[in-house]
PDB file of C-alpha atoms in Angstrom:
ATOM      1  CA  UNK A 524     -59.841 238.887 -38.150  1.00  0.00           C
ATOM      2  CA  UNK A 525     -61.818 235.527 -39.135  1.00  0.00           C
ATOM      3  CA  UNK A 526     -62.614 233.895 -35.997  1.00  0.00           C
ATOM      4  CA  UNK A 527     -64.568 230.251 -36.052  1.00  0.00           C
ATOM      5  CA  UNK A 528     -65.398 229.798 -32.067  1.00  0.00           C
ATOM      6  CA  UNK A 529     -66.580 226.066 -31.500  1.00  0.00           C
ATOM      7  CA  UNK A 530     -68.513 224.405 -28.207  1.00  0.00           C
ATOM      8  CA  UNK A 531     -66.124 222.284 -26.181  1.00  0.00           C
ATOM      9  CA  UNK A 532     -65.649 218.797 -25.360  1.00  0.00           C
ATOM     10  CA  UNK A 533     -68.586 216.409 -25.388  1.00  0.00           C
ATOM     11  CA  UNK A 534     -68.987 212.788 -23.648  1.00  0.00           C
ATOM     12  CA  UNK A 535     -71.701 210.741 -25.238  1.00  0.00           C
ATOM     13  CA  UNK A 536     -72.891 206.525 -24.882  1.00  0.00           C
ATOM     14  CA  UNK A 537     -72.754 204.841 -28.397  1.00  0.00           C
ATOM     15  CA  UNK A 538     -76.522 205.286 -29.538  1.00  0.00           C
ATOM     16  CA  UNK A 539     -76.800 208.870 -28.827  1.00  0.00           C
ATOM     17  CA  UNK A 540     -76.489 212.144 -31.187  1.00  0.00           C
ATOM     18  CA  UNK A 541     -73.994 214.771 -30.062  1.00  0.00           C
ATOM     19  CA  UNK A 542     -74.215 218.394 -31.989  1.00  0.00           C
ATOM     20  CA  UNK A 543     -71.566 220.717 -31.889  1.00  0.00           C
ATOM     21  CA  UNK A 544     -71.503 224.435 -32.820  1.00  0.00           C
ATOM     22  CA  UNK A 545     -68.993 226.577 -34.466  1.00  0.00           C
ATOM     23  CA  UNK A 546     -69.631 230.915 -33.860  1.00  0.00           C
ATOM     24  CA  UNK A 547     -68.165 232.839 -36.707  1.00  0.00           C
ATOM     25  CA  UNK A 548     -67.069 236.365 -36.399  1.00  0.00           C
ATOM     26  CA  UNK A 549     -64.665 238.964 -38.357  1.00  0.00           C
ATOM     27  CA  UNK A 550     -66.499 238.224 -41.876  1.00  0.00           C
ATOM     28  CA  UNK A 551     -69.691 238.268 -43.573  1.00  0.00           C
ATOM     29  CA  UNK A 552     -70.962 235.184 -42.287  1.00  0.00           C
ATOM     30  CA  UNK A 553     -73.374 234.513 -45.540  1.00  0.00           C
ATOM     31  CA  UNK A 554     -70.713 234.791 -48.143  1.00  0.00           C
ATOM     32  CA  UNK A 555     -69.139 231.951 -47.183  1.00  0.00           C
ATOM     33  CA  UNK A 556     -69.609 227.831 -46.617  1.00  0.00           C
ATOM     34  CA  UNK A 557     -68.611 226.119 -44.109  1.00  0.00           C
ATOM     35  CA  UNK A 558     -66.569 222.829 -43.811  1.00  0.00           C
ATOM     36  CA  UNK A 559     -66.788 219.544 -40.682  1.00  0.00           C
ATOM     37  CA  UNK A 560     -64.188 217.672 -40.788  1.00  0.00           C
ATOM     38  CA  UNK A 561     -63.183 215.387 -37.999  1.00  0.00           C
ATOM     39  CA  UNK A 562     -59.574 213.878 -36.884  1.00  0.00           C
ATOM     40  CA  UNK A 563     -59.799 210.670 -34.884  1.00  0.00           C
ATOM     41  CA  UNK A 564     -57.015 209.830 -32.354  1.00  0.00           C
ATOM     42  CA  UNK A 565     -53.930 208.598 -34.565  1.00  0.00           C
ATOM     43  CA  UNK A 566     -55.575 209.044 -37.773  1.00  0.00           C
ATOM     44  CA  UNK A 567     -55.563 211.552 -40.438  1.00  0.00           C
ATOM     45  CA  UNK A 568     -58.100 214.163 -41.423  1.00  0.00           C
ATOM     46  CA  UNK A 569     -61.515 213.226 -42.689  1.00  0.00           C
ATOM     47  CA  UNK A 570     -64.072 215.476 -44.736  1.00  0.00           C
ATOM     48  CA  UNK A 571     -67.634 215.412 -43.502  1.00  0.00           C
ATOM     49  CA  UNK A 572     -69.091 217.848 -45.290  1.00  0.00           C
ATOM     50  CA  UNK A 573     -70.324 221.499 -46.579  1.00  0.00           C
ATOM     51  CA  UNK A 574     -73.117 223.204 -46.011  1.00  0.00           C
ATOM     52  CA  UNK A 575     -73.509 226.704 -47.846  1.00  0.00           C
ATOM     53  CA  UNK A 576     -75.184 229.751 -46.167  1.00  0.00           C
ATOM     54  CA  UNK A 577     -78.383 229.485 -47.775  1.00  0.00           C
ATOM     55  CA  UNK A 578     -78.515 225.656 -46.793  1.00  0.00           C
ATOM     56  CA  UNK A 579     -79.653 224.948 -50.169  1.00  0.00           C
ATOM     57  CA  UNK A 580     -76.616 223.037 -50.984  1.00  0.00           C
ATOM     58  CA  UNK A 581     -75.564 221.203 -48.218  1.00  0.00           C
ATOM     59  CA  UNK A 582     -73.139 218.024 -49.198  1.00  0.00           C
ATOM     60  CA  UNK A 583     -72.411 215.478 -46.969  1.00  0.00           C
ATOM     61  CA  UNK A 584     -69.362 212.268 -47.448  1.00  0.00           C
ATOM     62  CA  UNK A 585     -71.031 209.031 -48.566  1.00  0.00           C
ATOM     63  CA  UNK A 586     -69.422 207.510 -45.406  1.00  0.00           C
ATOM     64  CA  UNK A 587     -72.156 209.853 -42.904  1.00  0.00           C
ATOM     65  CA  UNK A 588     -74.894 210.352 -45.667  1.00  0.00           C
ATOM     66  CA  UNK A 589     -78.073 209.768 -43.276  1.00  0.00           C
ATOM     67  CA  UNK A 590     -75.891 210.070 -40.121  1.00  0.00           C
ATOM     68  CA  UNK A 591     -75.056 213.878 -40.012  1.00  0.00           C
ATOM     69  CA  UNK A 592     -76.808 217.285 -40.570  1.00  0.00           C
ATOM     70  CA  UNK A 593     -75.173 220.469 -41.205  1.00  0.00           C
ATOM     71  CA  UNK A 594     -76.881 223.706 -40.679  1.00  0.00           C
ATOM     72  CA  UNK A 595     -77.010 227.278 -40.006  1.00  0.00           C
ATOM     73  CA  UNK A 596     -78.293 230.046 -38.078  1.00  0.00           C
ATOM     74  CA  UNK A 597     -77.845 233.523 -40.014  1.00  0.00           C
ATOM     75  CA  UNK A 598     -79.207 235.307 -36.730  1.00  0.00           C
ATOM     76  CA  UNK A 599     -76.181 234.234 -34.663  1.00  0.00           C
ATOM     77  CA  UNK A 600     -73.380 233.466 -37.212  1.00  0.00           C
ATOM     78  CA  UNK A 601     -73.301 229.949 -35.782  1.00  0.00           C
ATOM     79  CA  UNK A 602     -72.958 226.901 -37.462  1.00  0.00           C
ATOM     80  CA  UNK A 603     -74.011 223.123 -36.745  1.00  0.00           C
ATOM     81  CA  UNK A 604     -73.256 219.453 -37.402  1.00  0.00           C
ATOM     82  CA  UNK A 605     -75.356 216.774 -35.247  1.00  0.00           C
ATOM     83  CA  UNK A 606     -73.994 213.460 -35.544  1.00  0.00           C
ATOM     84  CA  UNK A 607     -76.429 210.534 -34.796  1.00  0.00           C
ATOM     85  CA  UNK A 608     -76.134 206.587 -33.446  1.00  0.00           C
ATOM     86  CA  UNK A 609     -73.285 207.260 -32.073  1.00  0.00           C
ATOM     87  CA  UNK A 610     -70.102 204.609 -32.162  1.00  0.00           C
ATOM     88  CA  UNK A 611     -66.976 203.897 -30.602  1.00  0.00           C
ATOM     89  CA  UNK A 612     -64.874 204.901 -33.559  1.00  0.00           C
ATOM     90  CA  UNK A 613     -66.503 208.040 -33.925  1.00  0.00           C
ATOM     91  CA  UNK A 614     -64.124 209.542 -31.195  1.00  0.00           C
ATOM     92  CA  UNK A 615     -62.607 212.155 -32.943  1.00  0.00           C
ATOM     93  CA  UNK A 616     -61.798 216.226 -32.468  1.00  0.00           C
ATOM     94  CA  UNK A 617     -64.313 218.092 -34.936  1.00  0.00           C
ATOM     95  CA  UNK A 618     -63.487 220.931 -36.742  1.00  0.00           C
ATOM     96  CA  UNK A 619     -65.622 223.842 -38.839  1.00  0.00           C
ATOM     97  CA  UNK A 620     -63.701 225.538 -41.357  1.00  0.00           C
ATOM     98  CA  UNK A 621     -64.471 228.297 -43.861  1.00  0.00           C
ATOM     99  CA  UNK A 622     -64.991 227.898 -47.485  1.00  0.00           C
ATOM    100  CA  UNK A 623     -63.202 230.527 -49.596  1.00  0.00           C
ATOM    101  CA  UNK A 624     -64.403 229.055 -53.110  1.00  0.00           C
ATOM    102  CA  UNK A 625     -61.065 227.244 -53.526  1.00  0.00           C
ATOM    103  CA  UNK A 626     -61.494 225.052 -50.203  1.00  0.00           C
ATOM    104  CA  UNK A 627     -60.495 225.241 -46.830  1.00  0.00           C
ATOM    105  CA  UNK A 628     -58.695 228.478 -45.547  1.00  0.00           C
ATOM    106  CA  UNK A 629     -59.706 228.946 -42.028  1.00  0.00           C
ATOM    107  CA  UNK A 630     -60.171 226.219 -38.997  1.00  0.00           C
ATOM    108  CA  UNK A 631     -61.820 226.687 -35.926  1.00  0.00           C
ATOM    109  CA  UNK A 632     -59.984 225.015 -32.846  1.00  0.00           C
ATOM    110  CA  UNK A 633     -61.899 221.907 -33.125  1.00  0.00           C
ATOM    111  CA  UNK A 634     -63.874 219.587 -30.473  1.00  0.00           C
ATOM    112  CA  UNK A 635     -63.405 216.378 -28.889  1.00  0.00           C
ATOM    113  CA  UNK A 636     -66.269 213.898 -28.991  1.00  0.00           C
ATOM    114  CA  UNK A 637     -65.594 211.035 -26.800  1.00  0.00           C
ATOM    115  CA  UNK A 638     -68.022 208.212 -27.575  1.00  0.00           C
ATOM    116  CA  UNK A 639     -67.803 205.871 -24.585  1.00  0.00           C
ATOM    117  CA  UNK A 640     -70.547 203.159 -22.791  1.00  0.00           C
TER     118      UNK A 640
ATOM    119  CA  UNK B 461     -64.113 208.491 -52.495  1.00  0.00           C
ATOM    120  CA  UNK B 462     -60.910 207.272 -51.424  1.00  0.00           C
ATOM    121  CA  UNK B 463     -58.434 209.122 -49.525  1.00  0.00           C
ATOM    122  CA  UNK B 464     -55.483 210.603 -51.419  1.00  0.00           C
ATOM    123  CA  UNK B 465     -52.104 209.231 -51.383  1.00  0.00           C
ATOM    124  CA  UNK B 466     -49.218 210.509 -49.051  1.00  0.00           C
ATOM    125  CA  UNK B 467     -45.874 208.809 -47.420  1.00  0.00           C
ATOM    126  CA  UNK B 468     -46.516 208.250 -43.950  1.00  0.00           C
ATOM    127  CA  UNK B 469     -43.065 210.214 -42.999  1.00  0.00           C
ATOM    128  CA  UNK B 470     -40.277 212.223 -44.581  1.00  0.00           C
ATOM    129  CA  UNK B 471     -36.740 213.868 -42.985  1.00  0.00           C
ATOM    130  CA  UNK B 472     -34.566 216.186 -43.554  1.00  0.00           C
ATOM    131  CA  UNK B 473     -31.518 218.037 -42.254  1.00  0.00           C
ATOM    132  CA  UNK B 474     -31.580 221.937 -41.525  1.00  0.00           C
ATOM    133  CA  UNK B 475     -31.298 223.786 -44.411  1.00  0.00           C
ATOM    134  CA  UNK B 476     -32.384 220.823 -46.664  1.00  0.00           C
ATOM    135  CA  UNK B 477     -35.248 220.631 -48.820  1.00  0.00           C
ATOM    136  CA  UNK B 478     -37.981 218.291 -49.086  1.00  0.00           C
ATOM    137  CA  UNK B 479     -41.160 217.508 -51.069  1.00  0.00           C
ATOM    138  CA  UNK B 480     -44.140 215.878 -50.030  1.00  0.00           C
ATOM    139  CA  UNK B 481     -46.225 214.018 -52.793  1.00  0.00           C
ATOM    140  CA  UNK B 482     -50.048 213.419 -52.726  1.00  0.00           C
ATOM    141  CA  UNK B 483     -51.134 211.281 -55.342  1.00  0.00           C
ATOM    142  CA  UNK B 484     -54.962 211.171 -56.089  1.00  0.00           C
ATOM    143  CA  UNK B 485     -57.175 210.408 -59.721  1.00  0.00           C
ATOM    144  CA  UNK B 486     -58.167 211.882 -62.764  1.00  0.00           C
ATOM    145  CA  UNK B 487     -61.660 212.562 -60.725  1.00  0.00           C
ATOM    146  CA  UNK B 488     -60.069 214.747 -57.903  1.00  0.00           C
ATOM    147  CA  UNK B 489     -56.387 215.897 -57.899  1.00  0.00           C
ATOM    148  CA  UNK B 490     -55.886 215.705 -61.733  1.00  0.00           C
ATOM    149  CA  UNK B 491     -59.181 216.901 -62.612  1.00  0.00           C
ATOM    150  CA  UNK B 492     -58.750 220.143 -60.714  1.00  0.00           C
ATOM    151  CA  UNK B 493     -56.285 222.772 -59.862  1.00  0.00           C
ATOM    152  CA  UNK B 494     -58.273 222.918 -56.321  1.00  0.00           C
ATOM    153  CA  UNK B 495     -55.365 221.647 -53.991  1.00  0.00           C
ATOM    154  CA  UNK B 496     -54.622 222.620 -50.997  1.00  0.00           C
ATOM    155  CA  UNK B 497     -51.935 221.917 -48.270  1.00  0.00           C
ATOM    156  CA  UNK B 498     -52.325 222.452 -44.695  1.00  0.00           C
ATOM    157  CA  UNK B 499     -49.737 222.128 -41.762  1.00  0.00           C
ATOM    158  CA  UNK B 500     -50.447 221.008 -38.605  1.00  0.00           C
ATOM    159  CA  UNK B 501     -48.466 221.197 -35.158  1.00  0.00           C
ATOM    160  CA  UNK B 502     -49.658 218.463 -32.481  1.00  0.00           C
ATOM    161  CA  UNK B 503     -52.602 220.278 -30.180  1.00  0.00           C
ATOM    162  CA  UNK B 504     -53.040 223.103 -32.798  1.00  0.00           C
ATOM    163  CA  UNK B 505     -55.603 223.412 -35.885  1.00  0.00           C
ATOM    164  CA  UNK B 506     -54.263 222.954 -39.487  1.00  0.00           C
ATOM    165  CA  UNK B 507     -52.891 226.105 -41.339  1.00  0.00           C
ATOM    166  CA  UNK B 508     -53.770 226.267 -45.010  1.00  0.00           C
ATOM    167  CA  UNK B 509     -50.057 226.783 -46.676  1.00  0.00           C
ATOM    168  CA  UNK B 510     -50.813 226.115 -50.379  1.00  0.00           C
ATOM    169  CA  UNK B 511     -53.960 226.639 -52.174  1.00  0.00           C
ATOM    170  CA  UNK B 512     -55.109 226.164 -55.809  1.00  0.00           C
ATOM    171  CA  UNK B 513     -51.981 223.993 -56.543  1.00  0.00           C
ATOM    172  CA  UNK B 514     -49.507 226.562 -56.349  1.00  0.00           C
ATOM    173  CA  UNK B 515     -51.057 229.801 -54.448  1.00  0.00           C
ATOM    174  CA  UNK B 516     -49.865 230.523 -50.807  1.00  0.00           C
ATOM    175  CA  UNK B 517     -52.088 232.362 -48.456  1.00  0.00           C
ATOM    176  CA  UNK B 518     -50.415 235.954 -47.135  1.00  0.00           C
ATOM    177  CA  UNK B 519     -48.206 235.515 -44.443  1.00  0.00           C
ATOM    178  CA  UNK B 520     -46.794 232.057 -45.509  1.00  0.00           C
ATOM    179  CA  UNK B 521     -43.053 231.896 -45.817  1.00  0.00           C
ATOM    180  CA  UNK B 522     -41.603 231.317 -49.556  1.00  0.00           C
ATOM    181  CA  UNK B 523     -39.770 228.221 -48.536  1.00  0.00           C
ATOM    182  CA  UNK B 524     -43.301 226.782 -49.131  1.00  0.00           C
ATOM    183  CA  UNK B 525     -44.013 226.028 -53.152  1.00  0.00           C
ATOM    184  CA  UNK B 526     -46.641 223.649 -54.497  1.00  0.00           C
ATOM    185  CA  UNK B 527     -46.627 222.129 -57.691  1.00  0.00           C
ATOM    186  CA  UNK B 528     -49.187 219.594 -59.334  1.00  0.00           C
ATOM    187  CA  UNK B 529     -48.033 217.009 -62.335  1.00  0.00           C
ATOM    188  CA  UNK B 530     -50.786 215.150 -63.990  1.00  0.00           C
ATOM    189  CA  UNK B 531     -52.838 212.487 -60.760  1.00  0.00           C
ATOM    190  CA  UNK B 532     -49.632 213.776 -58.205  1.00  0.00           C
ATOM    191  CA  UNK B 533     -49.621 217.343 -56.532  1.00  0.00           C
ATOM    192  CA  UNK B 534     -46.645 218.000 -54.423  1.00  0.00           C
ATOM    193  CA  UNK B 535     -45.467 220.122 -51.695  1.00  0.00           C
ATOM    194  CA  UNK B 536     -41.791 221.746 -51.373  1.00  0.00           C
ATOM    195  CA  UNK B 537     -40.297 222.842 -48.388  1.00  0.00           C
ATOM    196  CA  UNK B 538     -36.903 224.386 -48.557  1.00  0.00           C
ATOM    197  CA  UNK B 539     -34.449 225.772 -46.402  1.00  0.00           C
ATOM    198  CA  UNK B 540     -35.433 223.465 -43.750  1.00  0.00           C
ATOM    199  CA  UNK B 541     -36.307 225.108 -40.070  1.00  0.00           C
ATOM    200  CA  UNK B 542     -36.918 223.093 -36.593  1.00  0.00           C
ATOM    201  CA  UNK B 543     -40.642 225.155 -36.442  1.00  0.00           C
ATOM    202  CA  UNK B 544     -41.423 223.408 -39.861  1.00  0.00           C
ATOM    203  CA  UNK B 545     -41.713 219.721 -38.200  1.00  0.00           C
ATOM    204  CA  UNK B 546     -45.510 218.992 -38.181  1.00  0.00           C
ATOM    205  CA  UNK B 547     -47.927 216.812 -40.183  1.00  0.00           C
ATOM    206  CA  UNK B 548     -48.815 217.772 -43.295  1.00  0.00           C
ATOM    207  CA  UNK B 549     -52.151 217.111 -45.769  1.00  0.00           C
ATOM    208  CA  UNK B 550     -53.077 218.067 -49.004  1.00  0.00           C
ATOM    209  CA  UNK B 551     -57.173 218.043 -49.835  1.00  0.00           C
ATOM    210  CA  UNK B 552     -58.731 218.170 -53.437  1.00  0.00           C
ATOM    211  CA  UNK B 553     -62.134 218.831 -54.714  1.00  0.00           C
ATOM    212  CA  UNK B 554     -63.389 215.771 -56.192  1.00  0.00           C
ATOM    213  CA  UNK B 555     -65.944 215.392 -59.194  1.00  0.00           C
ATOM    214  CA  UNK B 556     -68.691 213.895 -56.900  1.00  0.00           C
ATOM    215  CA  UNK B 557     -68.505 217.993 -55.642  1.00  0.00           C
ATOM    216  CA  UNK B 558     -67.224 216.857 -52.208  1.00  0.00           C
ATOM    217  CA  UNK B 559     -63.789 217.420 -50.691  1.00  0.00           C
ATOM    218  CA  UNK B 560     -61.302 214.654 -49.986  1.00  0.00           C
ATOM    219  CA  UNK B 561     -57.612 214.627 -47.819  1.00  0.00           C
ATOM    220  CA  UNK B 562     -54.656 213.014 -48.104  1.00  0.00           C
ATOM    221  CA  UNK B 563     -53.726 210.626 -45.122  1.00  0.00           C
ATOM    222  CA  UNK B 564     -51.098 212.602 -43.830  1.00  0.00           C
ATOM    223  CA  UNK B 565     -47.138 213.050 -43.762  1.00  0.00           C
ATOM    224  CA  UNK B 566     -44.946 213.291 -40.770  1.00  0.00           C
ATOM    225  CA  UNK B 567     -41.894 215.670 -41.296  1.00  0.00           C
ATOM    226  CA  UNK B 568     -39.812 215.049 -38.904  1.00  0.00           C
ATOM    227  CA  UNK B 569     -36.138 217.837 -38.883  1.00  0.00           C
ATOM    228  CA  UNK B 570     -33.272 215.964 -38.124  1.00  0.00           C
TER     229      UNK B 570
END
């Protein structure tokens, strides 16, 4: 079955970059793009981004454009996103999830990034 | 690109049903039939329920139907259940070629 594995929780001081990985398994892991989208406590979900597996055609929300990289590693089925300077307000649980040419149909369990001084 | 449109919070009795709107623009939810709708249960990931408008995923009860008419998609849940109170969000592909959600609604079974 599709399984989207992600790193756990991170603490980080406002200025720094935190990157967290999502490990795909139970499909062909270059067939398919792959989704960030974050949640921050009380709000609703927010699209980051998509990065395809042959990171030619990575897209990335105005809001993080020059803020965020998405990218891939074919030899381990593992996804990234780095998020730079760091903020208060981008606390939030991030989430990978697959691409299935219509949008979103699998989530990984997401990860909490607690940006605190 | 703005998010889409949802109310903050519907109800409704066992056995009722209810539908969820999600109101976008011409450039995302009424310029595509890309529209999805995912539940999600406080603690857990978001489970895709509806995509392409009207589609639902295998394993997704019936009681779930989505519908789209012109800027407003909309999600209907019938035969209410307990296990169906959870947030809800619709998504859209946009004409910029990135994705964009909906705030949110709150279902709440009285």
């Amino acid at each position: 079955q599709v399984l989207l594995v992600q790193s756990g929780t991170e603490v980080e001081k406002p200025g720094a970059s935190v990157k967290v990985s999502c490990k795909a398994s139970g499909y062909t892991f270059t067939s398919y793009s792959m989704h960030w989208v974050r949640q921050a406590p009380g709000q609703g979900l927010e699209w980051m981004g998509i990065t395809k597996p042959n990171g030619a055609d990575t897209r990335y929300a105005q809001k993080f454009q020059g803020r965020v990289t998405m990218t891939m590693d074919r030899s381990t089925n593992t996804v990234y996103m780095e998020l730079s300077s760091l903020r208060s307000d981008d606390t939030a649980v991030y989430y990978c999830a697959r691409d299935n040419n219509y949008g979103i149909d699998y989530w990984g369990q997401g990860s909490l990034v607690t940006v605190s001084p | 690109q703005s998010a889409l449109t949802q109310p903050a919070s519907v109800s409704g009795s066992p056995g009722q049903s209810i539908t969820i709107s999600c109101t976008g623009t011409s450039s995302d939810v009424g310029g595509y039939n890309y529209v999805s709708w995912f539940q999600r249960h406080p603690g857990k990931a978001p489970k895709l329920m509806i995509y392409d408008v009207t589609n639902r995923p295998s394993g997704v009860s019936n009681r779930f139907s989505g519908s789209k008419s012109g800027n407003t998609a909309s999600l209907t849940i019938s035969g209410l259940q307990a296990e169906d109170e959870a947030d809800y969000y619709c998504s859209s592909y946009t004409t910029s070629r990135t994705w964009v959600f909906g705030g949110g609604t709150n279902l709440t079974v009285l």
